[in-house]
């Protein structure tokens, strides 16, 4: 494999509800830094139906080039056609680095591509860097249950691929004066050749997602039981926010793992983060410390969470949270 044939930092631009997904914009921010360091171009790959006009958004967020596969066959995400389009693009234009958001779609597509190309994949990356001279990608992620950070290198193959957690990288401020080059690509795909058919789309009940919510109400073991934890759900509901949890709560089976905030859970940066009955262990705090406003409620005045919050209320959650629910209901 001749590494000189492989150039450019690429981001797979996931399309969600008709727009480029926030994680892809964050990756364009991270990719821009890698591309500048490596003195190469930053490209996005857009696959979908009627998506060409989204290329301008990618340019305002830092892309130099956008490869577009615009075809009704891509109207819904399915592994097979998306994989074939992205493989086609990789074969034609040979990226040095290809990044995906660590979303259900990004993880599925990246692992499918990794089975076909002679290369590996670093999953769930939280830190990205690149060697200026060699182009070697330094993709770091928590390993061994979060006890160490592992930097994973792909020394023998190209492209180097990584999925990156949402909300970890920073999108650039959009610059509407930035433009770039659109490269329209085509691949012969026929609906009748597709093994997966979409028969019906069932939308999940509209619940705020933890990685996108402006307000998160997170509860810890201090809520006592699954029944006690219902107060967290109630407060989140009146505030129109999402429910977060500590790992101990997830391990106790009070809530699903998708709600876990922290080193081995999700990293969140909401406008307001309530930490209720959460002690403030470092593994939890690293996942929420960049929230704009952190409000902690804990009955122990010496709980470490009070070192990491903007406002702290020392008291019993079972007295304070019902008062907050009543008060916010009046708003
Ligand atoms: P506790 O530590 O038991 O704290 C409960 C708190 O509730 C206490 O501060 C107590 O004073 C307070 N309290 C009790 N009753 C009340 C009441 N009635 N009203 C108000 N306050 C009350 N943890 C995470 O959260 N996320 C992670 O991603 C994560 N990853 C980890 C990775 C590794 C490798 C390891 C070793 C640990 C990890 N942990 C993680 C676990 C972490 O170390 C803590 O054990 C965990 O965060 C503690 O959860 P907690 O605060 O809910 O429970």
Tab-separated table of C-alpha atoms and ligand atoms in Angstrom:
chain	number	residue	atom	x	y	z
A	1	UNK	CA	0.000	0.000	0.000
A	2	UNK	CA	1.487	3.326	-1.085
A	3	UNK	CA	0.607	5.897	1.583
A	4	UNK	CA	1.388	8.781	-0.821
A	5	UNK	CA	-1.791	7.903	-2.761
A	6	UNK	CA	-3.926	8.736	0.299
A	7	UNK	CA	-4.681	12.383	1.036
A	8	UNK	CA	-7.089	14.563	2.983
A	9	UNK	CA	-9.076	14.391	6.177
A	10	UNK	CA	-12.651	13.246	5.614
A	11	UNK	CA	-15.794	13.437	7.698
A	12	UNK	CA	-18.845	11.307	6.976
A	13	UNK	CA	-21.649	13.907	7.140
A	14	UNK	CA	-24.581	12.189	8.803
A	15	UNK	CA	-27.969	13.644	7.843
A	16	UNK	CA	-30.580	13.861	10.534
A	17	UNK	CA	-34.064	15.351	10.124
A	18	UNK	CA	-32.987	17.067	6.909
A	19	UNK	CA	-29.854	18.687	8.364
A	20	UNK	CA	-26.247	17.731	8.939
A	21	UNK	CA	-26.127	16.103	12.400
A	22	UNK	CA	-24.466	18.214	15.143
A	23	UNK	CA	-21.770	15.560	15.679
A	24	UNK	CA	-20.702	15.858	12.035
A	25	UNK	CA	-20.334	19.641	12.423
A	26	UNK	CA	-18.215	19.001	15.522
A	27	UNK	CA	-16.088	16.593	13.484
A	28	UNK	CA	-15.602	19.226	10.791
A	29	UNK	CA	-14.187	21.456	13.568
A	30	UNK	CA	-11.801	18.717	14.719
A	31	UNK	CA	-11.034	17.707	11.121
A	32	UNK	CA	-10.155	21.295	10.221
A	33	UNK	CA	-7.413	21.316	12.864
A	34	UNK	CA	-6.047	17.975	11.646
A	35	UNK	CA	-6.140	19.134	8.007
A	36	UNK	CA	-4.382	22.418	8.807
A	37	UNK	CA	-1.676	20.620	10.773
A	38	UNK	CA	-1.165	18.106	7.960
A	39	UNK	CA	-1.486	20.900	5.326
A	40	UNK	CA	-4.135	18.995	3.444
A	41	UNK	CA	-7.792	19.496	2.575
A	42	UNK	CA	-10.845	18.750	4.682
A	43	UNK	CA	-13.626	16.933	2.852
A	44	UNK	CA	-17.126	15.825	3.797
A	45	UNK	CA	-19.104	12.948	2.302
A	46	UNK	CA	-22.866	13.525	2.026
A	47	UNK	CA	-25.103	10.580	1.200
A	48	UNK	CA	-28.876	10.954	1.032
A	49	UNK	CA	-31.870	12.012	-1.001
A	50	UNK	CA	-32.069	15.763	-1.842
A	51	UNK	CA	-29.026	16.502	0.271
A	52	UNK	CA	-26.864	18.453	-2.172
A	53	UNK	CA	-27.927	21.808	-0.731
A	54	UNK	CA	-26.507	20.773	2.663
A	55	UNK	CA	-22.979	21.036	1.244
A	56	UNK	CA	-23.066	24.809	1.843
A	57	UNK	CA	-23.562	24.148	5.566
A	58	UNK	CA	-20.480	21.912	5.554
A	59	UNK	CA	-18.459	24.700	3.918
A	60	UNK	CA	-19.513	27.251	6.530
A	61	UNK	CA	-18.323	24.810	9.218
A	62	UNK	CA	-14.894	24.284	7.667
A	63	UNK	CA	-15.037	21.780	4.768
A	64	UNK	CA	-13.078	22.531	1.578
A	65	UNK	CA	-14.731	19.836	-0.547
A	66	UNK	CA	-17.979	17.883	-0.281
A	67	UNK	CA	-18.549	14.628	-2.173
A	68	UNK	CA	-22.283	14.200	-2.726
A	69	UNK	CA	-24.216	11.006	-3.461
A	70	UNK	CA	-27.743	12.297	-3.991
A	71	UNK	CA	-30.209	9.583	-4.973
A	72	UNK	CA	-33.734	8.591	-3.810
A	73	UNK	CA	-32.360	5.140	-2.940
A	74	UNK	CA	-30.576	6.824	-0.014
A	75	UNK	CA	-33.789	8.314	1.431
A	76	UNK	CA	-33.459	6.160	4.594
A	77	UNK	CA	-30.241	4.990	6.153
A	78	UNK	CA	-29.532	1.372	5.266
A	79	UNK	CA	-26.130	-0.213	5.692
A	80	UNK	CA	-25.793	-1.723	2.235
A	81	UNK	CA	-26.370	1.242	-0.126
A	82	UNK	CA	-24.590	3.732	2.151
A	83	UNK	CA	-21.633	1.396	2.496
A	84	UNK	CA	-21.415	0.908	-1.261
A	85	UNK	CA	-21.470	4.678	-1.872
A	86	UNK	CA	-18.822	5.415	0.763
A	87	UNK	CA	-16.595	2.570	-0.452
A	88	UNK	CA	-16.924	3.923	-3.988
A	89	UNK	CA	-15.836	7.365	-2.761
A	90	UNK	CA	-12.885	5.930	-0.803
A	91	UNK	CA	-11.726	3.908	-3.801
A	92	UNK	CA	-11.900	6.914	-6.138
A	93	UNK	CA	-10.423	9.617	-3.909
A	94	UNK	CA	-8.402	7.741	-1.241
A	95	UNK	CA	-8.650	9.652	2.056
A	96	UNK	CA	-5.841	9.521	4.605
A	97	UNK	CA	-8.301	9.801	7.517
A	98	UNK	CA	-12.041	9.098	7.679
A	99	UNK	CA	-14.048	10.162	10.741
A	100	UNK	CA	-17.611	9.273	11.745
A	101	UNK	CA	-19.803	10.343	14.671
A	102	UNK	CA	-20.164	7.552	17.237
A	103	UNK	CA	-23.932	7.507	16.663
A	104	UNK	CA	-25.935	4.364	15.853
A	105	UNK	CA	-25.622	5.196	12.127
A	106	UNK	CA	-21.954	6.201	12.282
A	107	UNK	CA	-20.999	3.086	14.248
A	108	UNK	CA	-22.892	0.825	11.874
A	109	UNK	CA	-21.457	2.379	8.725
A	110	UNK	CA	-17.885	2.600	10.034
A	111	UNK	CA	-17.797	-1.030	11.099
A	112	UNK	CA	-19.289	-2.124	7.759
A	113	UNK	CA	-16.616	-0.144	5.882
A	114	UNK	CA	-13.886	-1.582	8.123
A	115	UNK	CA	-14.906	-5.112	7.137
A	116	UNK	CA	-14.424	-4.287	3.473
A	117	UNK	CA	-11.332	-2.072	3.416
A	118	UNK	CA	-8.006	-3.491	4.576
A	119	UNK	CA	-7.944	-1.159	7.558
A	120	UNK	CA	-9.001	-0.937	11.187
A	121	UNK	CA	-11.313	1.321	13.181
A	122	UNK	CA	-10.839	3.077	16.505
A	123	UNK	CA	-14.265	3.220	18.142
A	124	UNK	CA	-15.542	5.884	20.555
A	125	UNK	CA	-12.556	8.210	20.266
A	126	UNK	CA	-12.445	11.213	22.589
A	127	UNK	CA	-9.101	12.828	21.590
A	128	UNK	CA	-7.743	13.237	18.040
A	129	UNK	CA	-4.360	14.401	16.822
A	130	UNK	CA	-2.190	13.788	13.779
A	131	UNK	CA	1.533	13.615	13.158
A	132	UNK	CA	2.361	16.501	10.868
A	133	UNK	CA	5.069	14.696	8.882
A	134	UNK	CA	3.779	11.127	8.641
A	135	UNK	CA	0.019	11.709	8.770
A	136	UNK	CA	-0.290	9.062	11.467
A	137	UNK	CA	-3.619	9.588	13.263
A	138	UNK	CA	-3.439	9.514	17.070
A	139	UNK	CA	-6.909	8.426	18.166
A	140	UNK	CA	-7.320	8.138	21.933
A	141	UNK	CA	-10.191	6.585	23.859
A	142	UNK	CA	-10.890	5.303	27.377
A	143	UNK	CA	-9.941	1.630	27.731
A	144	UNK	CA	-10.161	-1.061	30.407
A	145	UNK	CA	-13.392	0.331	31.854
A	146	UNK	CA	-12.074	3.872	31.677
A	147	UNK	CA	-9.020	3.205	33.845
A	148	UNK	CA	-6.554	4.226	31.135
A	149	UNK	CA	-6.552	6.288	27.960
A	150	UNK	CA	-5.328	4.234	25.005
A	151	UNK	CA	-3.914	5.892	21.883
A	152	UNK	CA	-4.605	3.605	18.946
A	153	UNK	CA	-2.479	3.804	15.795
A	154	UNK	CA	-3.089	2.356	12.359
A	155	UNK	CA	0.468	2.078	11.066
A	156	UNK	CA	0.118	-0.209	8.074
A	157	UNK	CA	-3.107	0.705	6.314
A	158	UNK	CA	-5.030	3.637	4.910
A	159	UNK	CA	-7.531	5.213	5.409
A	160	UNK	CA	-7.204	5.543	9.162
A	161	UNK	CA	-10.718	5.464	10.608
A	162	UNK	CA	-12.297	6.497	13.903
A	163	UNK	CA	-15.751	7.017	15.329
A	164	UNK	CA	-15.845	10.012	17.671
A	165	UNK	CA	-18.212	10.602	20.538
A	166	UNK	CA	-20.779	13.396	20.148
A	167	UNK	CA	-20.207	16.580	22.183
A	168	UNK	CA	-16.506	15.959	22.692
A	169	UNK	CA	-15.129	17.950	19.740
A	170	UNK	CA	-16.024	21.588	19.104
A	171	UNK	CA	-17.676	22.837	15.910
A	172	UNK	CA	-16.156	26.005	14.441
A	173	UNK	CA	-18.309	29.130	14.559
A	174	UNK	CA	-20.147	29.069	11.190
A	175	UNK	CA	-18.651	31.431	8.612
A	176	UNK	CA	-21.209	32.063	5.821
A	177	UNK	CA	-18.514	33.629	3.619
A	178	UNK	CA	-16.681	30.277	3.328
A	179	UNK	CA	-17.298	28.305	0.163
A	180	UNK	CA	-15.896	25.099	-1.277
A	181	UNK	CA	-16.078	22.597	-4.087
A	182	UNK	CA	-18.986	20.205	-4.604
A	183	UNK	CA	-18.101	16.928	-6.316
A	184	UNK	CA	-21.222	15.079	-7.457
A	185	UNK	CA	-20.751	11.325	-7.462
A	186	UNK	CA	-22.918	8.550	-8.862
A	187	UNK	CA	-23.086	4.864	-8.224
A	188	UNK	CA	-25.332	2.334	-9.933
A	189	UNK	CA	-27.668	0.921	-7.292
A	190	UNK	CA	-31.059	-0.618	-7.922
A	191	UNK	CA	-33.764	-0.870	-5.306
A	192	UNK	CA	-34.461	-4.458	-6.350
A	193	UNK	CA	-30.839	-5.399	-5.583
A	194	UNK	CA	-31.120	-4.180	-1.990
A	195	UNK	CA	-31.450	-6.941	0.551
A	196	UNK	CA	-32.876	-4.625	3.222
A	197	UNK	CA	-36.227	-2.977	2.589
A	198	UNK	CA	-37.807	-0.331	4.788
A	199	UNK	CA	-41.377	-1.476	5.397
A	200	UNK	CA	-42.430	1.009	8.035
A	201	UNK	CA	-40.915	3.791	10.108
A	202	UNK	CA	-42.051	3.842	13.736
A	203	UNK	CA	-40.991	7.012	15.486
A	204	UNK	CA	-39.965	6.770	19.119
A	205	UNK	CA	-42.141	8.786	21.506
A	206	UNK	CA	-40.659	12.281	21.603
A	207	UNK	CA	-38.309	12.231	24.550
A	208	UNK	CA	-35.421	14.610	24.998
A	209	UNK	CA	-32.139	12.871	24.161
A	210	UNK	CA	-29.420	13.226	26.726
A	211	UNK	CA	-26.681	14.131	24.228
A	212	UNK	CA	-28.763	16.903	22.688
A	213	UNK	CA	-30.786	18.275	25.613
A	214	UNK	CA	-30.442	21.851	26.866
A	215	UNK	CA	-31.577	20.764	30.325
A	216	UNK	CA	-30.556	17.512	32.015
A	217	UNK	CA	-31.899	16.376	35.351
A	218	UNK	CA	-29.531	13.666	36.580
A	219	UNK	CA	-30.092	11.490	39.608
A	220	UNK	CA	-27.776	9.325	41.660
A	221	UNK	CA	-27.898	6.550	44.223
A	222	UNK	CA	-29.141	9.124	46.740
A	223	UNK	CA	-32.619	8.726	45.200
A	224	UNK	CA	-32.784	5.480	47.153
A	225	UNK	CA	-34.696	3.216	44.766
A	226	UNK	CA	-36.209	2.953	41.304
A	227	UNK	CA	-39.435	4.391	42.756
A	228	UNK	CA	-37.558	7.293	44.358
A	229	UNK	CA	-35.824	7.917	41.018
A	230	UNK	CA	-39.252	8.716	39.506
A	231	UNK	CA	-38.889	12.192	41.030
A	232	UNK	CA	-35.978	12.763	38.634
A	233	UNK	CA	-38.230	11.820	35.693
A	234	UNK	CA	-40.965	14.152	36.968
A	235	UNK	CA	-38.644	17.141	37.342
A	236	UNK	CA	-37.169	16.486	33.877
A	237	UNK	CA	-40.660	16.372	32.428
A	238	UNK	CA	-41.829	19.705	33.854
A	239	UNK	CA	-38.601	21.331	32.663
A	240	UNK	CA	-38.780	19.702	29.204
A	241	UNK	CA	-35.375	18.182	29.828
A	242	UNK	CA	-33.701	14.783	29.556
A	243	UNK	CA	-32.957	12.359	32.383
A	244	UNK	CA	-29.332	11.596	33.261
A	245	UNK	CA	-27.934	9.142	35.775
A	246	UNK	CA	-24.779	8.058	37.550
A	247	UNK	CA	-23.273	4.667	36.776
A	248	UNK	CA	-24.385	3.240	40.107
A	249	UNK	CA	-27.994	4.014	39.192
A	250	UNK	CA	-27.588	2.274	35.822
A	251	UNK	CA	-25.952	-0.715	37.486
A	252	UNK	CA	-28.832	-0.887	39.955
A	253	UNK	CA	-31.162	-1.220	36.966
A	254	UNK	CA	-33.154	1.930	37.716
A	255	UNK	CA	-32.576	3.263	34.196
A	256	UNK	CA	-31.082	2.254	30.865
A	257	UNK	CA	-27.343	2.691	30.124
A	258	UNK	CA	-28.070	5.336	27.448
A	259	UNK	CA	-28.749	7.764	30.297
A	260	UNK	CA	-25.406	7.290	32.027
A	261	UNK	CA	-23.276	10.423	32.205
A	262	UNK	CA	-19.535	10.173	32.674
A	263	UNK	CA	-16.305	8.578	31.680
A	264	UNK	CA	-17.892	5.310	30.627
A	265	UNK	CA	-21.187	6.920	29.667
A	266	UNK	CA	-22.127	9.982	27.633
A	267	UNK	CA	-20.341	13.355	27.722
A	268	UNK	CA	-22.893	16.157	27.954
A	269	UNK	CA	-22.746	19.951	27.759
A	270	UNK	CA	-26.290	21.211	28.419
A	271	UNK	CA	-27.215	24.739	29.420
A	272	UNK	CA	-28.399	23.475	32.831
A	273	UNK	CA	-27.356	20.250	34.581
A	274	UNK	CA	-29.039	19.183	37.821
A	275	UNK	CA	-27.015	16.635	39.845
A	276	UNK	CA	-29.376	15.255	42.475
A	277	UNK	CA	-28.250	12.677	45.024
A	278	UNK	CA	-24.993	12.280	43.071
A	279	UNK	CA	-21.788	12.241	45.108
A	280	UNK	CA	-19.611	13.812	42.397
A	281	UNK	CA	-17.080	11.057	41.714
A	282	UNK	CA	-14.480	12.142	39.155
A	283	UNK	CA	-15.738	9.543	36.663
A	284	UNK	CA	-19.152	11.252	36.723
A	285	UNK	CA	-17.844	14.816	36.758
A	286	UNK	CA	-15.693	14.405	33.611
A	287	UNK	CA	-18.884	13.744	31.670
A	288	UNK	CA	-20.761	16.891	32.760
A	289	UNK	CA	-18.211	19.453	33.942
A	290	UNK	CA	-18.510	21.570	30.780
A	291	UNK	CA	-22.229	22.198	31.331
A	292	UNK	CA	-23.013	25.919	31.356
A	293	UNK	CA	-24.744	25.840	34.753
A	294	UNK	CA	-24.510	23.013	37.274
A	295	UNK	CA	-26.921	22.832	40.202
A	296	UNK	CA	-26.279	20.154	42.828
A	297	UNK	CA	-28.643	18.861	45.496
A	298	UNK	CA	-27.099	16.628	48.148
A	299	UNK	CA	-27.776	16.079	51.810
A	300	UNK	CA	-24.061	15.769	52.631
A	301	UNK	CA	-22.431	19.230	52.781
A	302	UNK	CA	-19.034	17.589	52.186
A	303	UNK	CA	-20.088	15.758	49.021
A	304	UNK	CA	-17.460	16.312	46.284
A	305	UNK	CA	-20.164	17.445	43.826
A	306	UNK	CA	-20.214	20.790	45.647
A	307	UNK	CA	-16.663	21.386	44.309
A	308	UNK	CA	-17.934	21.056	40.743
A	309	UNK	CA	-21.209	23.015	40.756
A	310	UNK	CA	-22.173	26.648	40.314
A	311	UNK	CA	-25.063	26.424	42.814
A	312	UNK	CA	-25.345	23.874	45.593
A	313	UNK	CA	-28.351	23.055	47.765
A	314	UNK	CA	-27.588	21.074	50.920
A	315	UNK	CA	-30.707	19.124	51.765
A	316	UNK	CA	-32.884	16.072	51.263
A	317	UNK	CA	-33.809	15.515	47.593
A	318	UNK	CA	-37.181	14.112	48.696
A	319	UNK	CA	-38.049	17.486	50.237
A	320	UNK	CA	-36.466	19.780	47.658
A	321	UNK	CA	-37.335	18.112	44.336
A	322	UNK	CA	-41.150	18.040	44.944
A	323	UNK	CA	-40.968	21.778	45.771
A	324	UNK	CA	-39.087	22.436	42.517
A	325	UNK	CA	-41.643	20.397	40.533
A	326	UNK	CA	-44.534	22.392	42.033
A	327	UNK	CA	-42.756	25.697	41.436
A	328	UNK	CA	-41.824	24.940	37.799
A	329	UNK	CA	-45.354	23.669	37.074
A	330	UNK	CA	-46.593	27.170	37.902
A	331	UNK	CA	-44.228	28.770	35.343
B	1	LIG	P1	-22.981	7.477	45.575
B	1	LIG	O1	-21.514	7.651	45.461
B	1	LIG	O2	-23.505	6.387	46.459
B	1	LIG	O3	-23.560	8.864	46.057
B	1	LIG	C1	-24.873	9.086	46.465
B	1	LIG	C2	-24.958	10.512	46.939
B	1	LIG	O4	-26.303	10.815	47.258
B	1	LIG	C3	-24.136	10.805	48.203
B	1	LIG	O5	-23.304	11.935	47.976
B	1	LIG	C4	-25.191	11.094	49.285
B	1	LIG	O6	-24.767	12.101	50.195
B	1	LIG	C5	-26.350	11.594	48.452
B	1	LIG	N1	-27.662	11.377	49.048
B	1	LIG	C6	-28.120	10.253	49.712
B	1	LIG	N2	-29.418	10.410	50.051
B	1	LIG	C7	-29.775	11.646	49.637
B	1	LIG	C8	-30.972	12.388	49.711
B	1	LIG	N3	-32.100	11.873	50.284
B	1	LIG	N4	-31.003	13.634	49.204
B	1	LIG	C9	-29.884	14.173	48.610
B	1	LIG	N5	-28.716	13.501	48.522
B	1	LIG	C10	-28.665	12.262	49.002
B	1	LIG	N6	-19.861	6.861	37.524
B	1	LIG	C11	-20.647	7.619	36.733
B	1	LIG	O7	-21.587	8.271	37.197
B	1	LIG	N7	-20.442	7.642	35.365
B	1	LIG	C12	-19.429	6.958	34.778
B	1	LIG	O8	-19.301	7.015	33.543
B	1	LIG	C13	-18.559	6.170	35.604
B	1	LIG	N8	-17.528	5.487	35.077
B	1	LIG	C14	-16.672	4.808	35.914
B	1	LIG	C15	-15.537	4.187	35.402
B	1	LIG	C16	-14.668	3.520	36.251
B	1	LIG	C17	-13.458	2.859	35.683
B	1	LIG	C18	-14.928	3.459	37.630
B	1	LIG	C19	-13.992	2.750	38.558
B	1	LIG	C20	-16.045	4.074	38.156
B	1	LIG	C21	-16.932	4.756	37.312
B	1	LIG	N9	-18.078	5.377	37.817
B	1	LIG	C22	-18.841	6.146	36.995
B	1	LIG	C23	-18.530	5.183	39.221
B	1	LIG	C24	-18.140	6.334	40.126
B	1	LIG	O9	-16.823	6.137	40.625
B	1	LIG	C25	-19.112	6.399	41.327
B	1	LIG	O10	-19.114	5.159	41.976
B	1	LIG	C26	-20.535	6.769	40.933
B	1	LIG	O11	-20.554	7.907	40.109
B	1	LIG	C27	-21.332	7.035	42.207
B	1	LIG	O12	-22.679	7.182	41.903
B	1	LIG	P2	-23.628	8.055	42.816
B	1	LIG	O13	-23.038	9.415	42.998
B	1	LIG	O14	-24.984	7.951	42.253
B	1	LIG	O15	-23.643	7.228	44.171
